[in-house]
Coordinates of C-alpha atoms in Angstrom, one line a residue:
Chain X
X6 CA 6.1 230.7 118.1
X7 CA 8.3 228.9 120.5
X8 CA 10.9 230.9 122.5
X9 CA 13.5 228.2 122.3
X10 CA 13.4 225.4 119.8
X11 CA 15.8 222.5 120.0
X12 CA 15.9 220.1 117.0
X13 CA 17.8 216.8 116.9
X14 CA 20.4 218.0 119.4
X15 CA 23.4 215.6 119.7
X16 CA 26.3 216.0 122.1
X17 CA 28.9 213.2 121.7
X18 CA 32.0 212.9 123.8
X19 CA 34.9 210.9 122.1
X20 CA 36.4 207.9 123.8
X21 CA 40.1 208.0 123.1
X22 CA 42.3 204.9 123.2
X23 CA 45.1 203.0 121.5
X24 CA 48.6 204.1 120.9
X25 CA 47.8 207.3 119.1
X26 CA 44.9 208.2 121.2
X27 CA 42.6 207.7 118.3
X28 CA 38.9 208.1 118.8
X29 CA 37.5 204.6 119.2
X30 CA 33.9 205.4 119.9
X31 CA 31.6 208.1 121.3
X32 CA 29.6 208.5 124.5
X33 CA 26.3 209.6 123.2
X34 CA 25.5 211.9 126.1
X35 CA 22.7 213.6 124.3
X36 CA 21.4 211.5 121.3
X37 CA 19.0 213.4 119.1
X38 CA 16.5 215.2 121.3
X39 CA 14.0 217.8 120.2
X40 CA 11.8 220.1 122.3
X41 CA 10.3 223.6 122.4
X42 CA 9.9 226.0 125.2
X43 CA 7.1 228.6 125.0
X44 CA 7.5 232.1 126.5
X45 CA 6.7 232.0 130.2
X46 CA 6.6 228.2 130.3
X47 CA 8.4 226.0 132.9
X48 CA 9.7 222.9 131.3
X49 CA 11.1 220.2 133.6
X50 CA 13.9 218.0 132.4
X51 CA 14.1 214.9 134.6
X52 CA 16.6 212.1 134.7
X53 CA 19.1 210.2 136.8
X54 CA 22.8 211.0 137.0
X55 CA 24.3 210.2 133.6
X56 CA 21.1 210.6 131.7
X57 CA 22.4 213.6 129.8
X58 CA 20.0 216.2 131.3
X59 CA 22.7 218.5 132.5
X60 CA 24.6 218.2 129.2
X61 CA 21.5 219.2 127.3
X62 CA 21.2 222.3 129.5
X63 CA 24.9 223.1 129.1
X64 CA 24.8 222.7 125.3
X65 CA 21.9 225.2 125.1
X66 CA 24.0 227.9 126.8
X67 CA 27.2 226.9 125.0
X68 CA 29.1 225.2 127.8
X69 CA 29.2 221.9 126.0
X70 CA 30.1 221.7 122.3
X71 CA 27.1 220.7 120.1
X72 CA 27.9 217.7 117.8
X73 CA 24.9 218.1 115.6
X74 CA 21.4 219.7 115.7
X75 CA 19.8 223.1 115.6
X76 CA 18.9 225.6 118.3
X77 CA 16.5 228.4 117.4
X78 CA 15.7 231.3 119.7
X79 CA 12.8 233.5 118.8
X80 CA 12.5 231.8 115.4
X81 CA 16.1 232.6 114.5
X82 CA 18.7 229.8 114.0
X83 CA 21.4 230.6 116.5
X84 CA 23.3 227.3 116.6
X85 CA 26.6 228.8 115.5
X86 CA 26.3 231.8 117.9
X87 CA 25.8 229.6 121.0
X88 CA 28.7 230.3 123.4
X89 CA 29.8 233.5 121.5
X90 CA 29.9 236.8 123.3
X91 CA 27.8 239.9 122.7
X92 CA 25.0 238.1 120.9
X93 CA 21.4 238.9 121.9
X94 CA 21.1 235.2 122.6
X95 CA 23.7 235.5 125.4
X96 CA 21.5 238.2 127.0
X97 CA 18.3 236.3 126.5
X98 CA 19.4 233.0 128.0
X99 CA 21.0 232.7 131.4
X100 CA 21.9 229.8 133.7
X101 CA 21.6 229.0 137.4
X102 CA 24.0 226.4 138.6
X103 CA 23.5 223.7 141.2
X104 CA 26.5 224.5 143.4
X105 CA 26.3 228.0 144.7
X106 CA 29.6 227.5 146.5
X107 CA 31.8 226.9 143.5
X108 CA 29.9 229.0 140.9
X109 CA 30.6 232.3 142.7
X110 CA 34.1 233.7 142.7
X111 CA 35.2 233.8 146.3
X112 CA 37.4 236.8 145.9
X113 CA 34.8 239.2 144.5
X114 CA 32.2 241.1 146.4
X115 CA 28.5 240.6 145.7
X116 CA 28.4 244.0 144.0
X117 CA 30.9 242.9 141.4
X118 CA 29.4 239.5 141.0
X119 CA 25.9 240.8 140.4
X120 CA 27.2 243.7 138.3
X121 CA 29.3 241.5 136.1
X122 CA 26.7 240.7 133.4
X123 CA 25.6 244.4 133.4
X124 CA 29.2 245.5 132.8
X125 CA 29.5 243.0 130.0
X126 CA 26.5 244.2 128.1
X127 CA 25.5 247.7 129.3
X128 CA 27.4 250.9 129.8
X129 CA 26.3 252.2 133.2
X130 CA 27.7 254.9 135.5
X131 CA 28.8 253.7 138.9
X132 CA 25.7 255.2 140.5
X133 CA 23.3 253.6 138.0
X134 CA 25.1 250.3 138.4
X135 CA 24.8 250.4 142.2
X136 CA 21.1 251.2 141.9
X137 CA 20.5 248.3 139.6
X138 CA 22.4 245.9 141.8
X139 CA 20.5 247.0 144.9
X140 CA 17.2 246.5 142.9
X141 CA 18.3 243.0 141.9
X142 CA 19.3 242.1 145.5
X143 CA 16.0 243.3 146.7
X144 CA 14.2 241.0 144.3
X145 CA 15.9 238.0 145.8
X146 CA 15.3 239.3 149.3
X147 CA 18.7 240.6 150.2
X148 CA 19.3 244.1 151.6
X149 CA 21.6 246.6 149.9
X150 CA 24.1 246.3 152.8
X151 CA 25.0 242.9 151.4
X152 CA 26.5 244.3 148.2
X153 CA 29.9 244.9 149.9
X154 CA 30.1 241.4 151.4
X155 CA 31.9 238.3 150.0
X156 CA 30.3 235.0 149.1
X157 CA 31.6 233.1 152.2
X158 CA 29.6 235.4 154.4
X159 CA 26.4 234.0 153.2
X160 CA 24.5 230.7 153.8
X161 CA 23.8 228.2 151.0
X162 CA 20.3 229.5 150.3
X163 CA 21.5 233.1 150.2
X164 CA 24.3 232.2 147.9
X165 CA 21.9 230.5 145.5
X166 CA 19.8 233.7 145.6
X167 CA 22.9 235.7 144.6
X168 CA 23.2 233.3 141.7
X169 CA 19.6 234.0 140.8
X170 CA 20.2 237.8 141.0
X171 CA 23.1 237.4 138.6
X172 CA 21.0 235.4 136.2
X173 CA 18.1 237.9 136.1
X174 CA 20.3 241.0 135.9
X175 CA 20.0 241.3 132.1
X176 CA 16.2 240.6 132.1
X177 CA 16.6 237.3 130.2
X178 CA 13.7 235.5 128.7
X179 CA 14.8 232.0 129.5
X180 CA 16.7 230.6 132.4
X181 CA 18.3 227.2 132.4
X182 CA 18.2 226.1 136.1
X183 CA 20.4 223.1 136.6
X184 CA 19.5 221.4 139.9
X185 CA 19.1 224.8 141.6
X186 CA 17.9 223.5 144.9
X187 CA 19.5 220.1 145.2
X188 CA 22.2 221.2 147.6
X189 CA 19.8 223.0 149.9
X190 CA 17.8 222.1 153.1
X191 CA 14.1 221.8 152.9
X192 CA 13.2 225.1 154.4
X193 CA 15.8 227.0 152.4
X194 CA 14.8 225.1 149.3
X195 CA 11.2 226.3 149.7
X196 CA 12.5 229.9 149.9
X197 CA 14.5 229.6 146.7
X198 CA 11.6 227.9 144.8
X199 CA 9.3 230.7 145.9
X200 CA 11.7 233.3 144.6
X201 CA 12.0 231.4 141.3
X202 CA 8.2 231.5 140.9
X203 CA 8.1 235.1 141.9
X204 CA 10.7 236.4 139.4
X205 CA 9.0 234.3 136.7
X206 CA 5.9 236.4 137.1
X207 CA 7.8 239.6 137.4
X208 CA 10.0 239.1 134.3
X209 CA 7.7 236.8 132.3
X210 CA 10.5 234.2 132.3
X211 CA 10.6 230.7 130.8
X212 CA 12.5 228.0 132.7
X213 CA 14.2 224.9 131.7
X214 CA 14.2 223.3 135.1
X215 CA 16.7 220.4 135.3
X216 CA 16.3 218.1 138.3
X217 CA 16.2 214.6 139.6
X218 CA 13.8 215.5 142.4
X219 CA 10.3 214.5 141.2
X220 CA 8.6 216.3 144.1
X221 CA 10.2 219.6 143.2
X222 CA 9.6 219.2 139.5
X223 CA 5.9 218.4 140.1
X224 CA 5.6 221.6 142.1
X225 CA 7.5 223.8 139.6
X226 CA 6.8 222.6 136.1
X227 CA 3.8 222.4 133.8
X228 CA 5.5 220.4 131.1
X229 CA 7.9 217.5 131.7
X230 CA 10.6 215.7 129.7
X231 CA 11.9 212.4 131.1
X232 CA 15.4 211.6 129.9
X233 CA 17.1 208.3 130.0
X234 CA 20.3 207.2 128.2
X235 CA 20.6 210.5 126.4
X236 CA 17.1 210.4 124.9
X237 CA 13.6 211.3 125.9
X238 CA 11.5 208.3 127.0
X239 CA 8.4 210.3 127.7
X240 CA 7.1 213.9 127.6
X241 CA 3.8 215.4 128.7
X242 CA 1.9 217.6 131.1
X243 CA 2.0 217.1 134.8
X244 CA -1.0 214.9 134.9
X245 CA 0.2 212.8 131.9
X246 CA 3.4 211.9 133.6
X247 CA 2.4 211.6 137.3
X248 CA -1.0 210.0 136.8
X249 CA -0.5 208.1 133.6
X250 CA 3.1 207.2 133.2
X251 CA 3.4 204.9 130.2
X252 CA 7.0 204.1 129.5
X253 CA 8.3 201.4 131.8
X254 CA 11.2 203.7 132.8
X255 CA 8.9 206.5 133.8
X256 CA 6.7 204.1 135.8
X257 CA 9.8 203.0 137.7
X258 CA 10.8 206.5 138.4
X259 CA 7.4 207.6 139.6
X260 CA 7.1 204.4 141.8
X261 CA 10.4 205.3 143.4
X262 CA 9.1 208.5 144.9
X263 CA 8.8 207.9 148.6
X264 CA 5.2 208.2 149.8
X265 CA 4.9 210.9 152.4
X266 CA 2.0 209.0 154.0
X267 CA 3.4 206.5 156.6
X268 CA 0.3 204.3 156.3
X269 CA 1.0 203.5 152.7
X270 CA 4.6 202.3 153.1
X271 CA 3.8 198.6 152.5
X272 CA 1.7 199.5 149.5
X273 CA 4.4 201.5 147.9
X274 CA 7.0 198.8 148.6
X275 CA 4.7 196.2 147.0
X276 CA 4.0 198.5 144.0
X277 CA 7.8 199.0 143.5
X278 CA 8.4 195.3 143.5
X279 CA 5.6 194.8 141.0
X280 CA 6.9 197.5 138.7
X281 CA 10.5 196.3 138.9
X282 CA 9.3 192.9 137.8
X283 CA 7.4 194.5 135.0
X284 CA 10.5 196.3 134.0
X285 CA 12.5 193.1 133.8
X286 CA 9.9 191.4 131.6
X287 CA 9.0 194.3 129.4
X288 CA 12.4 196.0 128.9
X289 CA 13.1 194.3 125.6
X290 CA 9.8 195.9 124.4
X291 CA 10.7 199.4 125.5
X292 CA 14.3 199.5 124.1
X293 CA 15.6 198.5 120.7
X294 CA 18.1 195.6 120.4
X295 CA 21.1 198.0 121.1
X296 CA 19.4 199.2 124.3
X297 CA 18.6 202.6 122.7
X298 CA 15.4 204.4 123.5
X299 CA 12.9 204.5 120.6
X300 CA 11.7 207.8 119.1
X301 CA 8.8 209.6 120.8
X302 CA 5.3 208.8 119.5
X303 CA 2.3 210.9 120.4
X304 CA -0.4 209.0 122.4
X305 CA -2.5 212.1 123.0
X306 CA -2.4 215.8 122.2
X307 CA 0.0 216.6 125.1
X308 CA 1.6 213.2 125.8
X309 CA 4.3 211.3 123.9
X310 CA 6.0 208.1 124.7
X311 CA 9.1 206.3 123.2
X312 CA 7.5 203.1 122.0
X313 CA 8.3 200.9 118.9
X314 CA 6.0 201.3 115.9
Chain N
X13 CA 5.3 196.2 167.6
X14 CA 6.8 198.6 170.1
X15 CA 7.5 197.3 173.5
X16 CA 7.5 199.8 176.3
X17 CA 10.1 198.2 178.5
X18 CA 13.5 196.7 177.6
X19 CA 15.1 199.4 175.5
X20 CA 18.1 198.2 173.6
X21 CA 19.7 201.6 173.7
X22 CA 19.0 204.3 176.2
X23 CA 20.4 207.8 175.8
X24 CA 20.1 210.0 178.9
X25 CA 20.8 213.7 178.8
X26 CA 23.5 213.5 176.1
X27 CA 25.6 216.6 175.5
X28 CA 28.1 216.6 172.7
X29 CA 30.2 219.7 172.5
X30 CA 32.8 220.8 169.9
X31 CA 35.7 223.1 170.6
X32 CA 35.7 226.3 168.6
X33 CA 38.5 228.8 169.4
X34 CA 39.2 227.2 172.7
X35 CA 35.6 227.1 173.9
X36 CA 33.2 224.2 173.9
X37 CA 29.8 224.6 172.3
X38 CA 27.1 221.9 172.6
X39 CA 25.9 220.6 169.2
X40 CA 23.8 218.0 170.9
X41 CA 22.3 219.6 173.9
X42 CA 20.5 217.4 176.4
X43 CA 19.0 214.6 174.3
X44 CA 17.3 211.7 175.9
X45 CA 15.7 208.9 174.0
X46 CA 15.4 205.1 174.0
X47 CA 15.5 202.7 171.1
X48 CA 13.4 199.5 171.4
X49 CA 14.2 196.1 169.9
X50 CA 13.1 195.6 166.4
X51 CA 12.2 199.2 165.6
X52 CA 13.3 201.7 163.0
X53 CA 13.8 205.0 164.8
X54 CA 14.3 208.1 162.6
X55 CA 16.0 211.3 163.6
X56 CA 15.1 214.0 161.2
X57 CA 16.4 217.6 160.9
X58 CA 18.2 220.1 158.7
X59 CA 22.0 220.6 158.4
X60 CA 23.5 221.8 161.7
X61 CA 20.7 220.4 163.9
X62 CA 23.0 217.9 165.6
X63 CA 21.6 214.7 164.2
X64 CA 24.9 213.4 162.8
X65 CA 26.8 214.6 165.9
X66 CA 24.3 212.5 167.9
X67 CA 24.8 209.4 165.7
X68 CA 28.6 209.6 165.9
X69 CA 28.5 210.1 169.6
X70 CA 26.9 206.7 170.2
X71 CA 30.0 204.8 168.9
X72 CA 32.2 207.7 169.8
X73 CA 33.5 208.3 166.4
X74 CA 34.2 212.0 167.0
X75 CA 37.8 213.2 167.1
X76 CA 38.6 213.0 170.8
X77 CA 40.8 216.1 171.2
X78 CA 38.1 218.6 170.0
X79 CA 35.0 216.9 171.3
X80 CA 33.4 216.4 174.7
X81 CA 30.6 213.8 175.1
X82 CA 28.7 213.9 178.4
X83 CA 25.7 212.0 179.7
X84 CA 24.8 208.3 179.5
X85 CA 24.5 206.1 176.5
X86 CA 23.4 202.7 177.8
X87 CA 23.6 199.8 175.3
X88 CA 22.0 196.7 176.8
X89 CA 22.6 198.1 180.2
X90 CA 26.3 199.0 179.7
X91 CA 27.3 202.6 179.5
X92 CA 29.3 203.1 176.3
X93 CA 30.6 206.5 177.5
X94 CA 32.4 204.8 180.5
X95 CA 34.1 202.1 178.4
X96 CA 37.7 201.9 177.6
X97 CA 38.7 202.0 173.9
X98 CA 39.3 198.3 173.6
X99 CA 36.0 197.5 175.2
X100 CA 34.3 199.9 172.8
X101 CA 36.0 198.1 169.8
X102 CA 34.2 195.0 170.9
X103 CA 30.9 196.8 170.4
X104 CA 31.7 198.7 167.3
X105 CA 30.8 196.7 164.2
X106 CA 29.9 193.6 166.3
X107 CA 26.9 194.8 168.4
X108 CA 26.3 198.1 166.6
X109 CA 26.8 198.5 162.9
X110 CA 27.2 201.8 161.0
X111 CA 26.2 202.8 157.5
X112 CA 27.6 206.1 156.3
X113 CA 26.3 208.6 153.8
X114 CA 29.1 208.4 151.3
X115 CA 30.3 204.9 150.6
X116 CA 33.1 206.1 148.4
X117 CA 34.9 207.8 151.3
X118 CA 33.8 205.2 153.9
X119 CA 35.1 202.2 152.0
X120 CA 38.9 201.5 151.7
X121 CA 39.8 202.1 148.1
X122 CA 42.8 199.7 148.2
X123 CA 40.9 196.7 149.6
X124 CA 38.6 194.3 147.7
X125 CA 35.0 194.3 148.8
X126 CA 35.2 190.7 150.0
X127 CA 38.2 191.5 152.2
X128 CA 36.4 194.5 153.7
X129 CA 33.5 192.4 154.7
X130 CA 35.7 189.7 156.2
X131 CA 37.8 192.2 158.1
X132 CA 35.1 192.6 160.7
X133 CA 34.7 188.9 161.1
X134 CA 38.5 188.5 161.7
X135 CA 38.3 191.0 164.5
X136 CA 35.1 189.8 166.2
X137 CA 34.9 186.1 165.5
X138 CA 37.2 183.1 165.3
X139 CA 35.9 181.9 161.9
X140 CA 38.4 180.3 159.6
X141 CA 39.0 181.6 156.1
X142 CA 36.4 179.4 154.4
X143 CA 33.7 180.3 156.8
X144 CA 34.4 184.0 156.5
X145 CA 34.3 183.8 152.7
X146 CA 31.1 181.8 152.8
X147 CA 29.5 184.5 155.1
X148 CA 30.7 187.3 152.8
X149 CA 29.2 185.6 149.8
X150 CA 26.0 185.0 151.6
X151 CA 25.8 188.7 152.6
X152 CA 26.6 189.9 149.1
X153 CA 23.7 187.8 147.8
X154 CA 21.3 189.0 150.5
X155 CA 22.0 192.7 149.8
X156 CA 20.9 192.1 146.3
X157 CA 24.2 192.0 144.3
X158 CA 23.5 190.4 140.9
X159 CA 26.9 188.7 140.7
X160 CA 28.2 188.3 144.3
X161 CA 31.2 186.2 143.2
X162 CA 32.4 189.0 140.9
X163 CA 31.8 191.8 143.4
X164 CA 33.6 189.8 146.1
X165 CA 36.9 190.4 144.3
X166 CA 36.2 193.9 143.0
X167 CA 37.5 197.2 144.3
X168 CA 35.1 200.0 145.4
X169 CA 35.8 202.1 142.3
X170 CA 34.6 199.4 140.1
X171 CA 31.1 199.6 141.6
X172 CA 28.3 202.0 141.0
X173 CA 27.0 204.3 143.8
X174 CA 24.1 202.0 144.6
X175 CA 26.3 198.9 144.6
X176 CA 28.8 200.6 146.9
X177 CA 26.0 201.4 149.3
X178 CA 24.9 197.8 149.2
X179 CA 28.5 196.8 150.0
X180 CA 28.5 199.2 153.0
X181 CA 25.3 197.6 154.2
X182 CA 26.9 194.2 153.9
X183 CA 29.8 195.3 156.0
X184 CA 27.5 196.8 158.7
X185 CA 25.5 193.6 158.9
X186 CA 28.2 191.1 158.8
X187 CA 28.4 190.3 162.5
X188 CA 24.5 190.4 162.9
X189 CA 24.4 193.5 165.0
X190 CA 21.4 194.2 167.2
X191 CA 21.5 197.9 166.3
X192 CA 22.4 199.6 163.0
X193 CA 23.0 203.3 162.7
X194 CA 22.3 204.6 159.2
X195 CA 23.5 208.1 158.7
X196 CA 21.8 209.5 155.5
X197 CA 22.2 206.2 153.8
X198 CA 20.5 207.3 150.5
X199 CA 21.2 211.0 150.3
X200 CA 23.9 210.6 147.6
X201 CA 21.8 208.3 145.5
X202 CA 19.4 208.6 142.6
X203 CA 15.7 208.3 143.4
X204 CA 15.3 204.8 141.8
X205 CA 18.4 203.5 143.6
X206 CA 17.2 205.2 146.8
X207 CA 14.0 203.2 146.6
X208 CA 15.9 200.0 146.1
X209 CA 18.2 200.7 149.1
X210 CA 15.3 201.7 151.3
X211 CA 13.4 198.5 150.4
X212 CA 16.4 196.4 151.0
X213 CA 17.1 198.0 154.5
X214 CA 13.4 197.5 155.4
X215 CA 13.5 193.9 154.3
X216 CA 16.8 193.1 156.1
X217 CA 15.5 194.8 159.2
X218 CA 12.4 192.6 159.2
X219 CA 14.4 189.5 158.7
X220 CA 17.1 190.2 161.3
X221 CA 14.7 191.8 163.8
X222 CA 17.4 194.3 164.6
X223 CA 16.8 198.0 165.4
X224 CA 17.8 200.8 163.1
X225 CA 18.5 204.4 163.9
X226 CA 17.9 206.3 160.6
X227 CA 19.4 209.7 160.4
X228 CA 17.9 211.8 157.5
X229 CA 16.8 215.2 156.4
X230 CA 14.1 213.7 154.1
X231 CA 10.6 213.5 155.5
X232 CA 9.4 211.2 152.8
X233 CA 12.2 208.7 153.7
X234 CA 11.0 208.9 157.3
X235 CA 7.4 208.2 156.2
X236 CA 8.5 205.2 154.3
X237 CA 10.9 203.7 156.8
X238 CA 10.3 204.6 160.4
X239 CA 8.2 203.4 163.3
X240 CA 9.0 206.3 165.5
X241 CA 10.5 209.7 164.7
X242 CA 12.4 212.4 166.6
X243 CA 12.6 215.9 165.1
X244 CA 15.7 217.8 166.0
X245 CA 16.3 221.5 165.9
X246 CA 19.4 223.3 167.3
X247 CA 20.7 220.4 169.2
X248 CA 17.5 219.4 170.9
X249 CA 14.7 217.0 170.2
X250 CA 11.7 219.3 169.7
X251 CA 9.1 216.5 169.0
X252 CA 9.0 212.8 169.3
X253 CA 6.1 210.5 168.2
X254 CA 5.1 207.5 166.3
X255 CA 5.4 208.1 162.6
X256 CA 1.7 208.2 161.7
X257 CA 1.0 210.5 164.7
X258 CA 3.8 212.9 163.7
X259 CA 2.6 213.2 160.1
X260 CA -1.1 213.5 160.8
X261 CA -0.9 215.4 164.1
X262 CA 2.3 217.4 164.1
X263 CA 2.5 219.8 167.0
X264 CA 5.8 221.6 167.3
X265 CA 6.0 224.8 165.2
X266 CA 9.2 223.6 163.6
X267 CA 7.7 220.2 162.6
X268 CA 4.6 221.9 161.2
X269 CA 6.8 224.4 159.2
X270 CA 9.0 221.7 157.9
X271 CA 6.0 219.7 156.6
X272 CA 4.5 222.9 155.1
X273 CA 7.7 223.6 153.1
X274 CA 7.9 220.2 151.5
X275 CA 7.1 220.5 147.8
X276 CA 6.3 216.8 147.6
X277 CA 3.3 217.3 149.9
X278 CA 2.1 220.5 148.2
X279 CA 2.2 219.4 144.6
X280 CA -0.5 221.1 142.8
X281 CA 1.9 223.9 141.8
X282 CA -0.6 226.4 143.2
X283 CA 0.4 228.9 145.9
X284 CA 3.7 229.3 147.5
X285 CA 5.6 227.0 149.8
X286 CA 5.9 227.9 153.5
X287 CA 9.3 229.5 154.2
X288 CA 10.8 229.4 157.7
X289 CA 12.0 232.9 158.6
X290 CA 15.6 233.5 159.4
X291 CA 18.2 230.8 159.5
X292 CA 19.5 228.1 161.8
X293 CA 21.9 229.8 164.2
X294 CA 25.6 228.7 164.1
X295 CA 26.9 226.7 167.0
X296 CA 28.6 229.6 168.8
X297 CA 25.6 231.9 168.4
X298 CA 22.9 229.4 169.4
X299 CA 20.5 230.7 172.0
X300 CA 20.9 228.5 175.1
X301 CA 17.9 229.7 177.1
X302 CA 14.3 229.6 176.3
X303 CA 12.6 228.2 173.2
X304 CA 15.3 227.9 170.5
X305 CA 12.8 228.1 167.7
X306 CA 11.3 231.4 169.0
X307 CA 13.5 233.7 166.8
X308 CA 12.2 231.9 163.7
X309 CA 8.6 232.8 164.5
X310 CA 8.7 236.4 165.7
X311 CA 4.9 236.9 165.2
X312 CA 4.2 234.6 168.1
X313 CA 4.2 236.6 171.3
X314 CA 7.1 236.0 173.7
X315 CA 4.7 235.0 176.5
X316 CA 3.8 231.8 174.5
X317 CA 7.2 230.3 175.2
X318 CA 8.4 228.8 178.4
X319 CA 11.5 230.3 180.0
X320 CA 13.0 226.8 180.4
X321 CA 11.1 224.6 178.0
X322 CA 9.9 221.2 179.2
X323 CA 8.4 218.3 177.3
X324 CA 4.6 218.1 177.1
X325 CA 2.9 214.8 176.5
X326 CA 0.1 215.4 173.9
X327 CA -0.7 211.7 173.3
X328 CA 0.8 208.4 174.5
X329 CA 4.4 208.4 173.2
X330 CA 4.0 211.9 171.6
X331 CA 6.0 214.6 173.3
X332 CA 6.6 218.2 172.3
X333 CA 9.2 220.7 173.7
X334 CA 8.0 224.1 174.9
X335 CA 4.4 225.1 175.4
X336 CA 4.4 227.4 172.4
X337 CA 2.9 224.7 170.2
X338 CA -0.5 225.6 171.7
X339 CA -0.3 229.2 170.5
X340 CA 1.4 228.6 167.1
X341 CA -0.3 229.6 163.9
X342 CA 1.2 230.2 160.5
X343 CA 1.7 233.9 159.7

């Protein structure tokens, strides 16, 4: 049974206008997407800015209002509890944010930041709480002496690790990681990615890993969802997407990854030119007359593509 | 492709220092390099390594009151650091163009794109209005704008991020400079737009035969764009080589560590990425003697480092700072 199951999720934002600020139309940020996350699995959600990938993640944890659709956790329909306190869902699903600078309260010590989820859900004595915080800090490679410091005393990578310690404090089963390493330098990014892999094994965690960085996603995820204009254009395993991209948008995305081999730079420039040409000629085939992405259709056991019937 | 003599830009022993609490600390500490005609030269490093400080020093765009720039920056034989401000203004934009990371803050929000492109022509040339407008339209077409006439009379906020960056490139190229400095030109862009902008820069560079200094933190961008690369760490160039040589035969421990921590290169999902121990020291705590990377690899014995590191030539055009590269191994 899937750990998290999302069915026909829609998140629409109204466009207000006219003299009475009537709702004229909607921005279909997330337009009917469905997917499952199995226990312990890492699912990558990939797209450009504005594709609706972050809104999908935020809707799952209740930070964006769901317009329609159904979310089940552990087989139980929890759509109406999303975003409500004290539910077991709130403990089971946590979030790591992109910007570790603005997601940590600058006036609170690390001890209070990391203990906050514990205080919300568990009754612990001061000593127990301190012991749990020290454990959590150790998991993300920070010593207990850091508990009494404030966020500004840490570097970007360390701050992101504090965010991770907070997210794993309640031993969740699913973490929504929204661009967790985008703001970090390469060497620091490697460190955070390693910690994410490490705690995944330790806590048997599942991730929904939201990112625009196809290199990071390839390294982290076994299952990928490609999002474009609020819908999925393609889903599949790592090999399906990287070696056999089928939708014209996915092809363009994969071709855009800079090749780390300097000898191939002319090849990759030529390949991109060819694929952009293909995109122009084939785009009417891959989108319906309103520019909407078609429904996904299975092309193999693991691989589905949004193509017309 | 790369001529040995006749550098277009020659930087000798550049030291750029910033004032922190009344004391000057060098962010760029003794950098020497030369840029040849018709080459893309990349400077790569992480935040705080001094790569942007170096780029801004060339045209002296730092705030004068808190910055000290020492050394020699010779552009076509003239020392930019010895020039008066009005002489420098003749070089800025005309001889050397600049592309900034964030086009939204670099463009003037109150001026139309066309006017911003023409501004530079008004300062540096005596073209009349019709000629300027023609040149601006020509440029908007060559940077790949779909509707150049429309964009000409639009404001920056009406354009998407990729189009703004194209407008920035048009402004940088308007006076046909022989050198363009691009400071993280694609960092703020999506991957598909990044690819478009990089392809455009490469194509324009080939057509105009100008030189480009590309500042970036992204090794894949370096691989795609550059002819030669300098890797910076803690204000110094630790390794300099032709791009193929650097990627296939990296020598300095920092370069090797950086390549090993790139998930795009290690993409099977097996095993862990290499992590560089410790962190980049802040400006006021930077070690000024010995090998600056030594604290990040404590398992290498201190005798491996030189007390005052010098450059070692390992292949023609390939230089490495400090002898420790011969003793380096991953932990």
